[in-house]
mmCIF file with all atom_site columns, C-alpha atoms in Angstrom:
data_model
loop_
_atom_site.group_PDB
_atom_site.id
_atom_site.type_symbol
_atom_site.label_atom_id
_atom_site.label_alt_id
_atom_site.label_comp_id
_atom_site.label_asym_id
_atom_site.label_entity_id
_atom_site.label_seq_id
_atom_site.pdbx_PDB_ins_code
_atom_site.Cartn_x
_atom_site.Cartn_y
_atom_site.Cartn_z
_atom_site.occupancy
_atom_site.B_iso_or_equiv
_atom_site.pdbx_formal_charge
_atom_site.auth_seq_id
_atom_site.auth_comp_id
_atom_site.auth_asym_id
_atom_site.auth_atom_id
_atom_site.pdbx_PDB_model_num
ATOM 1   C CA . MET A 1 1   ? 210.454 138.395 107.363 1.00 0.00 ? 29  MET A CA 1
ATOM 2   C CA . LEU A 1 2   ? 210.428 139.485 110.998 1.00 0.00 ? 30  LEU A CA 1
ATOM 3   C CA . ARG A 1 3   ? 211.006 143.153 111.834 1.00 0.00 ? 31  ARG A CA 1
ATOM 4   C CA . VAL A 1 4   ? 211.482 144.227 115.441 1.00 0.00 ? 32  VAL A CA 1
ATOM 5   C CA . GLN A 1 5   ? 211.995 147.685 116.940 1.00 0.00 ? 33  GLN A CA 1
ATOM 6   C CA . ILE A 1 6   ? 211.888 147.886 120.732 1.00 0.00 ? 34  ILE A CA 1
ATOM 7   C CA . GLN A 1 7   ? 212.587 150.695 123.160 1.00 0.00 ? 35  GLN A CA 1
ATOM 8   C CA . GLN A 1 8   ? 211.957 150.878 126.896 1.00 0.00 ? 36  GLN A CA 1
ATOM 9   C CA . THR A 1 9   ? 213.579 152.125 130.081 1.00 0.00 ? 37  THR A CA 1
ATOM 10  C CA . VAL A 1 10  ? 211.818 149.922 132.663 1.00 0.00 ? 38  VAL A CA 1
ATOM 11  C CA . PRO A 1 11  ? 211.871 147.289 134.049 1.00 0.00 ? 39  PRO A CA 1
ATOM 12  C CA . ASN A 1 12  ? 215.146 146.935 132.138 1.00 0.00 ? 40  ASN A CA 1
ATOM 13  C CA . PRO A 1 13  ? 216.503 149.117 129.332 1.00 0.00 ? 41  PRO A CA 1
ATOM 14  C CA . LEU A 1 14  ? 216.050 147.954 125.744 1.00 0.00 ? 42  LEU A CA 1
ATOM 15  C CA . LEU A 1 15  ? 216.951 149.708 122.517 1.00 0.00 ? 43  LEU A CA 1
ATOM 16  C CA . LEU A 1 16  ? 216.993 147.287 119.622 1.00 0.00 ? 44  LEU A CA 1
ATOM 17  C CA . GLN A 1 17  ? 216.293 146.949 115.917 1.00 0.00 ? 45  GLN A CA 1
ATOM 18  C CA . LEU A 1 18  ? 216.343 143.488 114.402 1.00 0.00 ? 46  LEU A CA 1
ATOM 19  C CA . GLU A 1 19  ? 215.436 141.948 111.045 1.00 0.00 ? 47  GLU A CA 1
ATOM 20  C CA . VAL A 1 20  ? 215.266 138.202 110.469 1.00 0.00 ? 48  VAL A CA 1
ATOM 21  C CA . ALA A 1 21  ? 214.699 136.831 106.968 1.00 0.00 ? 49  ALA A CA 1
ATOM 22  C CA . ALA A 1 22  ? 212.180 134.049 106.496 1.00 0.00 ? 50  ALA A CA 1
ATOM 23  C CA . GLY A 1 23  ? 213.711 130.653 107.228 1.00 0.00 ? 51  GLY A CA 1
ATOM 24  C CA . GLU A 1 24  ? 216.783 132.039 109.020 1.00 0.00 ? 52  GLU A CA 1
ATOM 25  C CA . VAL A 1 25  ? 218.026 131.087 112.468 1.00 0.00 ? 53  VAL A CA 1
ATOM 26  C CA . HIS A 1 26  ? 219.253 133.957 114.642 1.00 0.00 ? 54  HIS A CA 1
ATOM 27  C CA . ALA A 1 27  ? 221.015 133.431 117.976 1.00 0.00 ? 55  ALA A CA 1
ATOM 28  C CA . LEU A 1 28  ? 220.771 136.172 120.606 1.00 0.00 ? 56  LEU A CA 1
ATOM 29  C CA . VAL A 1 29  ? 223.777 135.997 122.915 1.00 0.00 ? 57  VAL A CA 1
ATOM 30  C CA . GLY A 1 30  ? 225.148 138.165 125.674 1.00 0.00 ? 58  GLY A CA 1
ATOM 31  C CA . PRO A 1 31  ? 225.698 138.313 129.437 1.00 0.00 ? 59  PRO A CA 1
ATOM 32  C CA . SER A 1 32  ? 222.927 137.635 131.924 1.00 0.00 ? 60  SER A CA 1
ATOM 33  C CA . GLY A 1 33  ? 220.677 140.678 132.250 1.00 0.00 ? 61  GLY A CA 1
ATOM 34  C CA . SER A 1 34  ? 221.465 141.947 128.755 1.00 0.00 ? 62  SER A CA 1
ATOM 35  C CA . GLY A 1 35  ? 217.795 141.822 127.718 1.00 0.00 ? 63  GLY A CA 1
ATOM 36  C CA . LYS A 1 36  ? 217.775 138.677 125.560 1.00 0.00 ? 64  LYS A CA 1
ATOM 37  C CA . THR A 1 37  ? 214.739 137.066 127.182 1.00 0.00 ? 65  THR A CA 1
ATOM 38  C CA . SER A 1 38  ? 212.888 140.391 127.265 1.00 0.00 ? 66  SER A CA 1
ATOM 39  C CA . VAL A 1 39  ? 213.309 140.602 123.485 1.00 0.00 ? 67  VAL A CA 1
ATOM 40  C CA . LEU A 1 40  ? 211.871 137.097 123.048 1.00 0.00 ? 68  LEU A CA 1
ATOM 41  C CA . ARG A 1 41  ? 208.948 137.819 125.377 1.00 0.00 ? 69  ARG A CA 1
ATOM 42  C CA . SER A 1 42  ? 208.220 141.039 123.520 1.00 0.00 ? 70  SER A CA 1
ATOM 43  C CA . ILE A 1 43  ? 208.158 139.233 120.173 1.00 0.00 ? 71  ILE A CA 1
ATOM 44  C CA . ALA A 1 44  ? 205.926 136.462 121.529 1.00 0.00 ? 72  ALA A CA 1
ATOM 45  C CA . GLY A 1 45  ? 203.469 138.887 123.139 1.00 0.00 ? 73  GLY A CA 1
ATOM 46  C CA . LEU A 1 46  ? 204.293 137.967 126.726 1.00 0.00 ? 74  LEU A CA 1
ATOM 47  C CA . HIS A 1 47  ? 205.643 141.481 127.356 1.00 0.00 ? 75  HIS A CA 1
ATOM 48  C CA . HIS A 1 48  ? 204.754 144.849 125.803 1.00 0.00 ? 76  HIS A CA 1
ATOM 49  C CA . PRO A 1 49  ? 207.644 147.358 125.694 1.00 0.00 ? 77  PRO A CA 1
ATOM 50  C CA . GLU A 1 50  ? 206.986 151.083 126.156 1.00 0.00 ? 78  GLU A CA 1
ATOM 51  C CA . THR A 1 51  ? 207.632 151.742 122.470 1.00 0.00 ? 79  THR A CA 1
ATOM 52  C CA . GLY A 1 52  ? 207.802 149.120 119.781 1.00 0.00 ? 80  GLY A CA 1
ATOM 53  C CA . PHE A 1 53  ? 206.914 147.851 116.334 1.00 0.00 ? 81  PHE A CA 1
ATOM 54  C CA . ILE A 1 54  ? 206.858 144.158 115.519 1.00 0.00 ? 82  ILE A CA 1
ATOM 55  C CA . GLU A 1 55  ? 205.826 142.800 112.136 1.00 0.00 ? 83  GLU A CA 1
ATOM 56  C CA . CYS A 1 56  ? 205.993 139.190 110.944 1.00 0.00 ? 84  CYS A CA 1
ATOM 57  C CA . ASN A 1 57  ? 205.327 138.228 107.326 1.00 0.00 ? 85  ASN A CA 1
ATOM 58  C CA . GLY A 1 58  ? 203.363 141.430 106.796 1.00 0.00 ? 86  GLY A CA 1
ATOM 59  C CA . ASP A 1 59  ? 201.206 141.050 109.927 1.00 0.00 ? 87  ASP A CA 1
ATOM 60  C CA . VAL A 1 60  ? 201.632 143.770 112.567 1.00 0.00 ? 88  VAL A CA 1
ATOM 61  C CA . TRP A 1 61  ? 201.809 142.226 116.027 1.00 0.00 ? 89  TRP A CA 1
ATOM 62  C CA . LEU A 1 62  ? 202.742 145.381 117.928 1.00 0.00 ? 90  LEU A CA 1
ATOM 63  C CA . ASN A 1 63  ? 202.577 149.086 117.200 1.00 0.00 ? 91  ASN A CA 1
ATOM 64  C CA . ARG A 1 64  ? 203.019 151.086 120.366 1.00 0.00 ? 92  ARG A CA 1
ATOM 65  C CA . ASP A 1 65  ? 204.589 154.344 121.438 1.00 0.00 ? 93  ASP A CA 1
ATOM 66  C CA . SER A 1 66  ? 204.896 156.053 124.786 1.00 0.00 ? 94  SER A CA 1
ATOM 67  C CA . ALA A 1 67  ? 202.729 159.034 123.747 1.00 0.00 ? 95  ALA A CA 1
ATOM 68  C CA . ARG A 1 68  ? 199.772 157.302 122.062 1.00 0.00 ? 96  ARG A CA 1
ATOM 69  C CA . GLY A 1 69  ? 199.926 153.945 123.783 1.00 0.00 ? 97  GLY A CA 1
ATOM 70  C CA . SER A 1 70  ? 199.008 150.740 121.968 1.00 0.00 ? 98  SER A CA 1
ATOM 71  C CA . LEU A 1 71  ? 197.640 151.116 118.446 1.00 0.00 ? 99  LEU A CA 1
ATOM 72  C CA . VAL A 1 72  ? 198.129 147.372 117.918 1.00 0.00 ? 100 VAL A CA 1
ATOM 73  C CA . ALA A 1 73  ? 199.108 144.916 120.654 1.00 0.00 ? 101 ALA A CA 1
ATOM 74  C CA . LEU A 1 74  ? 198.090 141.389 119.757 1.00 0.00 ? 102 LEU A CA 1
ATOM 75  C CA . PRO A 1 75  ? 198.026 138.951 122.689 1.00 0.00 ? 103 PRO A CA 1
ATOM 76  C CA . ALA A 1 76  ? 200.307 135.934 122.555 1.00 0.00 ? 104 ALA A CA 1
ATOM 77  C CA . ASN A 1 77  ? 197.551 133.577 121.378 1.00 0.00 ? 105 ASN A CA 1
ATOM 78  C CA . GLN A 1 78  ? 196.937 135.743 118.300 1.00 0.00 ? 106 GLN A CA 1
ATOM 79  C CA . ARG A 1 79  ? 200.567 135.801 117.166 1.00 0.00 ? 107 ARG A CA 1
ATOM 80  C CA . SER A 1 80  ? 201.828 133.070 114.857 1.00 0.00 ? 108 SER A CA 1
ATOM 81  C CA . CYS A 1 81  ? 204.662 132.324 117.249 1.00 0.00 ? 109 CYS A CA 1
ATOM 82  C CA . GLY A 1 82  ? 205.664 129.151 119.062 1.00 0.00 ? 110 GLY A CA 1
ATOM 83  C CA . PHE A 1 83  ? 207.610 129.521 122.322 1.00 0.00 ? 111 PHE A CA 1
ATOM 84  C CA . LEU A 1 84  ? 210.105 126.940 123.582 1.00 0.00 ? 112 LEU A CA 1
ATOM 85  C CA . PHE A 1 85  ? 211.148 127.298 127.222 1.00 0.00 ? 113 PHE A CA 1
ATOM 86  C CA . GLN A 1 86  ? 214.362 126.358 129.019 1.00 0.00 ? 114 GLN A CA 1
ATOM 87  C CA . GLN A 1 87  ? 212.533 124.582 131.856 1.00 0.00 ? 115 GLN A CA 1
ATOM 88  C CA . TYR A 1 88  ? 210.017 122.967 129.488 1.00 0.00 ? 116 TYR A CA 1
ATOM 89  C CA . ALA A 1 89  ? 206.950 124.643 131.128 1.00 0.00 ? 117 ALA A CA 1
ATOM 90  C CA . LEU A 1 90  ? 204.850 121.497 130.736 1.00 0.00 ? 118 LEU A CA 1
ATOM 91  C CA . PHE A 1 91  ? 201.693 121.059 132.788 1.00 0.00 ? 119 PHE A CA 1
ATOM 92  C CA . PRO A 1 92  ? 202.743 118.445 135.389 1.00 0.00 ? 120 PRO A CA 1
ATOM 93  C CA . HIS A 1 93  ? 199.274 116.894 135.738 1.00 0.00 ? 121 HIS A CA 1
ATOM 94  C CA . LEU A 1 94  ? 198.814 116.387 131.974 1.00 0.00 ? 122 LEU A CA 1
ATOM 95  C CA . SER A 1 95  ? 200.272 113.668 129.769 1.00 0.00 ? 123 SER A CA 1
ATOM 96  C CA . ALA A 1 96  ? 202.674 114.440 126.939 1.00 0.00 ? 124 ALA A CA 1
ATOM 97  C CA . LEU A 1 97  ? 199.787 114.133 124.480 1.00 0.00 ? 125 LEU A CA 1
ATOM 98  C CA . GLU A 1 98  ? 197.542 116.420 126.527 1.00 0.00 ? 126 GLU A CA 1
ATOM 99  C CA . ASN A 1 99  ? 200.308 119.023 126.825 1.00 0.00 ? 127 ASN A CA 1
ATOM 100 C CA . VAL A 1 100 ? 200.548 119.216 123.036 1.00 0.00 ? 128 VAL A CA 1
ATOM 101 C CA . CYS A 1 101 ? 196.755 119.228 122.656 1.00 0.00 ? 129 CYS A CA 1
ATOM 102 C CA . ILE A 1 102 ? 196.556 122.397 124.779 1.00 0.00 ? 130 ILE A CA 1
ATOM 103 C CA . ALA A 1 103 ? 198.134 124.404 121.957 1.00 0.00 ? 131 ALA A CA 1
ATOM 104 C CA . LEU A 1 104 ? 195.435 123.226 119.530 1.00 0.00 ? 132 LEU A CA 1
ATOM 105 C CA . TYR A 1 105 ? 192.442 124.079 121.726 1.00 0.00 ? 133 TYR A CA 1
ATOM 106 C CA . ASN A 1 106 ? 191.428 127.202 119.796 1.00 0.00 ? 134 ASN A CA 1
ATOM 107 C CA . GLN A 1 107 ? 192.451 125.842 116.397 1.00 0.00 ? 135 GLN A CA 1
ATOM 108 C CA . ILE A 1 108 ? 190.763 122.432 116.331 1.00 0.00 ? 136 ILE A CA 1
ATOM 109 C CA . PRO A 1 109 ? 187.419 122.206 118.207 1.00 0.00 ? 137 PRO A CA 1
ATOM 110 C CA . ASP A 1 110 ? 187.107 118.408 117.982 1.00 0.00 ? 138 ASP A CA 1
ATOM 111 C CA . LEU A 1 111 ? 188.978 116.586 120.757 1.00 0.00 ? 139 LEU A CA 1
ATOM 112 C CA . THR A 1 112 ? 189.630 113.465 118.693 1.00 0.00 ? 140 THR A CA 1
ATOM 113 C CA . ALA A 1 113 ? 191.114 115.521 115.862 1.00 0.00 ? 141 ALA A CA 1
ATOM 114 C CA . ARG A 1 114 ? 193.284 117.434 118.345 1.00 0.00 ? 142 ARG A CA 1
ATOM 115 C CA . LYS A 1 115 ? 194.635 114.223 119.817 1.00 0.00 ? 143 LYS A CA 1
ATOM 116 C CA . GLN A 1 116 ? 195.326 112.813 116.370 1.00 0.00 ? 144 GLN A CA 1
ATOM 117 C CA . LYS A 1 117 ? 197.366 115.834 115.294 1.00 0.00 ? 145 LYS A CA 1
ATOM 118 C CA . ALA A 1 118 ? 199.228 115.977 118.600 1.00 0.00 ? 146 ALA A CA 1
ATOM 119 C CA . GLN A 1 119 ? 200.061 112.273 118.330 1.00 0.00 ? 147 GLN A CA 1
ATOM 120 C CA . GLU A 1 120 ? 201.351 112.759 114.790 1.00 0.00 ? 148 GLU A CA 1
ATOM 121 C CA . TRP A 1 121 ? 203.845 115.338 116.028 1.00 0.00 ? 149 TRP A CA 1
ATOM 122 C CA . LEU A 1 122 ? 204.963 113.219 118.963 1.00 0.00 ? 150 LEU A CA 1
ATOM 123 C CA . ASP A 1 123 ? 205.503 110.368 116.494 1.00 0.00 ? 151 ASP A CA 1
ATOM 124 C CA . GLN A 1 124 ? 207.497 112.647 114.193 1.00 0.00 ? 152 GLN A CA 1
ATOM 125 C CA . LEU A 1 125 ? 209.709 113.699 117.101 1.00 0.00 ? 153 LEU A CA 1
ATOM 126 C CA . SER A 1 126 ? 210.345 110.041 118.020 1.00 0.00 ? 154 SER A CA 1
ATOM 127 C CA . ILE A 1 127 ? 208.449 110.049 121.327 1.00 0.00 ? 155 ILE A CA 1
ATOM 128 C CA . GLY A 1 128 ? 205.061 108.819 120.146 1.00 0.00 ? 156 GLY A CA 1
ATOM 129 C CA . GLU A 1 129 ? 205.228 105.776 122.411 1.00 0.00 ? 157 GLU A CA 1
ATOM 130 C CA . LEU A 1 130 ? 205.576 108.101 125.430 1.00 0.00 ? 158 LEU A CA 1
ATOM 131 C CA . SER A 1 131 ? 202.384 110.063 124.776 1.00 0.00 ? 159 SER A CA 1
ATOM 132 C CA . ALA A 1 132 ? 200.583 108.786 127.889 1.00 0.00 ? 160 ALA A CA 1
ATOM 133 C CA . ARG A 1 133 ? 203.419 109.632 130.295 1.00 0.00 ? 161 ARG A CA 1
ATOM 134 C CA . LEU A 1 134 ? 203.403 112.572 132.668 1.00 0.00 ? 162 LEU A CA 1
ATOM 135 C CA . PRO A 1 135 ? 206.309 115.052 132.485 1.00 0.00 ? 163 PRO A CA 1
ATOM 136 C CA . ASN A 1 136 ? 207.948 113.636 135.618 1.00 0.00 ? 164 ASN A CA 1
ATOM 137 C CA . GLN A 1 137 ? 208.100 110.265 133.865 1.00 0.00 ? 165 GLN A CA 1
ATOM 138 C CA . LEU A 1 138 ? 210.151 111.711 130.999 1.00 0.00 ? 166 LEU A CA 1
ATOM 139 C CA . SER A 1 139 ? 213.826 112.621 130.742 1.00 0.00 ? 167 SER A CA 1
ATOM 140 C CA . GLY A 1 140 ? 214.853 116.233 130.169 1.00 0.00 ? 168 GLY A CA 1
ATOM 141 C CA . GLY A 1 141 ? 215.443 115.632 126.478 1.00 0.00 ? 169 GLY A CA 1
ATOM 142 C CA . GLN A 1 142 ? 212.067 113.916 126.122 1.00 0.00 ? 170 GLN A CA 1
ATOM 143 C CA . GLN A 1 143 ? 210.308 116.774 127.907 1.00 0.00 ? 171 GLN A CA 1
ATOM 144 C CA . GLN A 1 144 ? 211.946 119.260 125.566 1.00 0.00 ? 172 GLN A CA 1
ATOM 145 C CA . ARG A 1 145 ? 210.729 117.242 122.580 1.00 0.00 ? 173 ARG A CA 1
ATOM 146 C CA . VAL A 1 146 ? 207.202 117.523 123.975 1.00 0.00 ? 174 VAL A CA 1
ATOM 147 C CA . GLY A 1 147 ? 207.824 121.261 124.291 1.00 0.00 ? 175 GLY A CA 1
ATOM 148 C CA . ILE A 1 148 ? 208.945 121.431 120.664 1.00 0.00 ? 176 ILE A CA 1
ATOM 149 C CA . ALA A 1 149 ? 205.862 119.513 119.537 1.00 0.00 ? 177 ALA A CA 1
ATOM 150 C CA . ARG A 1 150 ? 203.628 121.915 121.466 1.00 0.00 ? 178 ARG A CA 1
ATOM 151 C CA . ALA A 1 151 ? 205.446 124.934 120.028 1.00 0.00 ? 179 ALA A CA 1
ATOM 152 C CA . ILE A 1 152 ? 205.144 123.880 116.369 1.00 0.00 ? 180 ILE A CA 1
ATOM 153 C CA . VAL A 1 153 ? 201.920 121.844 116.263 1.00 0.00 ? 181 VAL A CA 1
ATOM 154 C CA . THR A 1 154 ? 199.976 124.961 115.221 1.00 0.00 ? 182 THR A CA 1
ATOM 155 C CA . ASP A 1 155 ? 202.402 125.602 112.330 1.00 0.00 ? 183 ASP A CA 1
ATOM 156 C CA . PRO A 1 156 ? 203.551 129.046 113.521 1.00 0.00 ? 184 PRO A CA 1
ATOM 157 C CA . ALA A 1 157 ? 205.441 131.432 111.244 1.00 0.00 ? 185 ALA A CA 1
ATOM 158 C CA . LEU A 1 158 ? 208.078 131.933 113.940 1.00 0.00 ? 186 LEU A CA 1
ATOM 159 C CA . LEU A 1 159 ? 209.640 129.787 116.654 1.00 0.00 ? 187 LEU A CA 1
ATOM 160 C CA . VAL A 1 160 ? 211.393 131.476 119.579 1.00 0.00 ? 188 VAL A CA 1
ATOM 161 C CA . ALA A 1 161 ? 213.452 129.425 122.021 1.00 0.00 ? 189 ALA A CA 1
ATOM 162 C CA . ASP A 1 162 ? 214.740 130.651 125.384 1.00 0.00 ? 190 ASP A CA 1
ATOM 163 C CA . GLU A 1 163 ? 217.863 128.658 126.307 1.00 0.00 ? 191 GLU A CA 1
ATOM 164 C CA . PRO A 1 164 ? 216.404 125.434 124.830 1.00 0.00 ? 192 PRO A CA 1
ATOM 165 C CA . THR A 1 165 ? 219.484 123.411 125.826 1.00 0.00 ? 193 THR A CA 1
ATOM 166 C CA . GLY A 1 166 ? 220.193 125.128 129.141 1.00 0.00 ? 194 GLY A CA 1
ATOM 167 C CA . ALA A 1 167 ? 218.700 122.400 131.345 1.00 0.00 ? 195 ALA A CA 1
ATOM 168 C CA . LEU A 1 168 ? 220.056 119.464 129.350 1.00 0.00 ? 196 LEU A CA 1
ATOM 169 C CA . ASP A 1 169 ? 223.183 117.324 129.472 1.00 0.00 ? 197 ASP A CA 1
ATOM 170 C CA . ALA A 1 170 ? 225.599 117.594 126.551 1.00 0.00 ? 198 ALA A CA 1
ATOM 171 C CA . LYS A 1 171 ? 224.230 114.594 124.621 1.00 0.00 ? 199 LYS A CA 1
ATOM 172 C CA . SER A 1 172 ? 220.591 115.656 124.994 1.00 0.00 ? 200 SER A CA 1
ATOM 173 C CA . ALA A 1 173 ? 221.528 119.240 124.078 1.00 0.00 ? 201 ALA A CA 1
ATOM 174 C CA . ASP A 1 174 ? 223.171 118.075 120.850 1.00 0.00 ? 202 ASP A CA 1
ATOM 175 C CA . ASP A 1 175 ? 220.109 115.972 120.036 1.00 0.00 ? 203 ASP A CA 1
ATOM 176 C CA . ILE A 1 176 ? 217.782 118.957 120.516 1.00 0.00 ? 204 ILE A CA 1
ATOM 177 C CA . LEU A 1 177 ? 220.002 121.201 118.385 1.00 0.00 ? 205 LEU A CA 1
ATOM 178 C CA . ASP A 1 178 ? 220.052 118.554 115.668 1.00 0.00 ? 206 ASP A CA 1
ATOM 179 C CA . LEU A 1 179 ? 216.267 118.300 115.860 1.00 0.00 ? 207 LEU A CA 1
ATOM 180 C CA . LEU A 1 180 ? 215.785 122.064 115.595 1.00 0.00 ? 208 LEU A CA 1
ATOM 181 C CA . GLY A 1 181 ? 218.102 122.097 112.605 1.00 0.00 ? 209 GLY A CA 1
ATOM 182 C CA . GLU A 1 182 ? 216.113 119.344 110.915 1.00 0.00 ? 210 GLU A CA 1
ATOM 183 C CA . LEU A 1 183 ? 212.816 121.113 111.566 1.00 0.00 ? 211 LEU A CA 1
ATOM 184 C CA . ARG A 1 184 ? 214.239 124.368 110.242 1.00 0.00 ? 212 ARG A CA 1
ATOM 185 C CA . LYS A 1 185 ? 215.108 122.629 106.966 1.00 0.00 ? 213 LYS A CA 1
ATOM 186 C CA . SER A 1 186 ? 211.952 120.539 106.587 1.00 0.00 ? 214 SER A CA 1
ATOM 187 C CA . LEU A 1 187 ? 209.459 123.205 107.720 1.00 0.00 ? 215 LEU A CA 1
ATOM 188 C CA . LYS A 1 188 ? 211.448 126.288 106.632 1.00 0.00 ? 216 LYS A CA 1
ATOM 189 C CA . LYS A 1 189 ? 210.766 127.902 109.995 1.00 0.00 ? 217 LYS A CA 1
ATOM 190 C CA . THR A 1 190 ? 212.209 131.211 111.127 1.00 0.00 ? 218 THR A CA 1
ATOM 191 C CA . ILE A 1 191 ? 213.828 130.609 114.526 1.00 0.00 ? 219 ILE A CA 1
ATOM 192 C CA . ILE A 1 192 ? 215.241 132.946 117.174 1.00 0.00 ? 220 ILE A CA 1
ATOM 193 C CA . ILE A 1 193 ? 217.256 131.324 119.961 1.00 0.00 ? 221 ILE A CA 1
ATOM 194 C CA . VAL A 1 194 ? 218.477 132.929 123.166 1.00 0.00 ? 222 VAL A CA 1
ATOM 195 C CA . THR A 1 195 ? 221.492 130.945 124.268 1.00 0.00 ? 223 THR A CA 1
ATOM 196 C CA . HIS A 1 196 ? 224.704 130.798 126.268 1.00 0.00 ? 224 HIS A CA 1
ATOM 197 C CA . ASP A 1 197 ? 225.604 127.580 124.453 1.00 0.00 ? 225 ASP A CA 1
ATOM 198 C CA . PRO A 1 198 ? 228.330 128.261 121.849 1.00 0.00 ? 226 PRO A CA 1
ATOM 199 C CA . ARG A 1 199 ? 227.248 125.154 119.912 1.00 0.00 ? 227 ARG A CA 1
ATOM 200 C CA . ALA A 1 200 ? 223.790 126.630 119.405 1.00 0.00 ? 228 ALA A CA 1
ATOM 201 C CA . ALA A 1 201 ? 225.218 129.997 118.380 1.00 0.00 ? 229 ALA A CA 1
ATOM 202 C CA . GLU A 1 202 ? 227.603 128.405 115.889 1.00 0.00 ? 230 GLU A CA 1
ATOM 203 C CA . ARG A 1 203 ? 224.725 126.677 114.096 1.00 0.00 ? 231 ARG A CA 1
ATOM 204 C CA . ALA A 1 204 ? 222.785 129.919 113.597 1.00 0.00 ? 232 ALA A CA 1
ATOM 205 C CA . ASP A 1 205 ? 222.800 131.914 110.363 1.00 0.00 ? 233 ASP A CA 1
ATOM 206 C CA . ARG A 1 206 ? 223.437 135.064 112.373 1.00 0.00 ? 234 ARG A CA 1
ATOM 207 C CA . GLU A 1 207 ? 224.730 135.668 115.874 1.00 0.00 ? 235 GLU A CA 1
ATOM 208 C CA . VAL A 1 208 ? 223.501 138.868 117.509 1.00 0.00 ? 236 VAL A CA 1
ATOM 209 C CA . HIS A 1 209 ? 225.256 140.123 120.647 1.00 0.00 ? 237 HIS A CA 1
ATOM 210 C CA . LEU A 1 210 ? 223.324 142.165 123.205 1.00 0.00 ? 238 LEU A CA 1
ATOM 211 C CA . ASP A 1 211 ? 224.684 144.114 126.136 1.00 0.00 ? 239 ASP A CA 1
ATOM 212 C CA . LYS A 1 212 ? 222.656 146.325 128.484 1.00 0.00 ? 240 LYS A CA 1
ATOM 213 C CA . GLY A 1 213 ? 219.661 145.986 126.201 1.00 0.00 ? 241 GLY A CA 1
ATOM 214 C CA . GLN A 1 214 ? 221.386 147.095 123.008 1.00 0.00 ? 242 GLN A CA 1
ATOM 215 C CA . LEU A 1 215 ? 222.729 145.325 119.960 1.00 0.00 ? 243 LEU A CA 1
ATOM 216 C CA . VAL A 1 216 ? 226.508 145.673 120.114 1.00 0.00 ? 244 VAL A CA 1
ATOM 217 C CA . SER A 1 217 ? 227.577 143.385 117.272 1.00 0.00 ? 245 SER A CA 1
ATOM 218 C CA . ALA A 1 218 ? 226.336 140.852 114.759 1.00 0.00 ? 246 ALA A CA 1
ATOM 219 C CA . ARG A 1 219 ? 227.964 138.370 112.427 1.00 0.00 ? 247 ARG A CA 1
#
């Protein structure tokens, strides 16, 4: 279970309460500037709102108010949260395998063991034979598969995805949505997706609409 309460006035207003049951997929939708990405960044620990409480599976990631400041504010690397980016955010000078290995640096000290686990995930996502290629040698869909492998290789409790199909053509977007659906079923992952893609929203268990930083409707 993920519980989120966020409130801030700057740099953009947010006033939101959200609960996501374990294993559910929630889609955050709304116009540009509605605060969707700020919510994801707050959950992942890339942004700390003025006031907020974030708890995942009983672990408090954030407990902060404007008067007392941060009582708990775990950095991103201490939250069991994988982040999938729209523009892939792969290191251009590293191979696909090395990009996935980066996520395991603090979890698996031995380099050989890190490479083995990273390769296993690339194999599972059907790009194992591309492990030595640099990002600019991969298609958009292949780069996003590397991004997915990096996001889930540490077995996080939560996966958050910011417009994961936004930079892809229609066929590659469908493939990535299918893949996320398969991983949700096989790994029972809780997933939050920010999207403008109606196909992604339709596949979610719940669709949450934001406007001007507030939840305006949910289905």
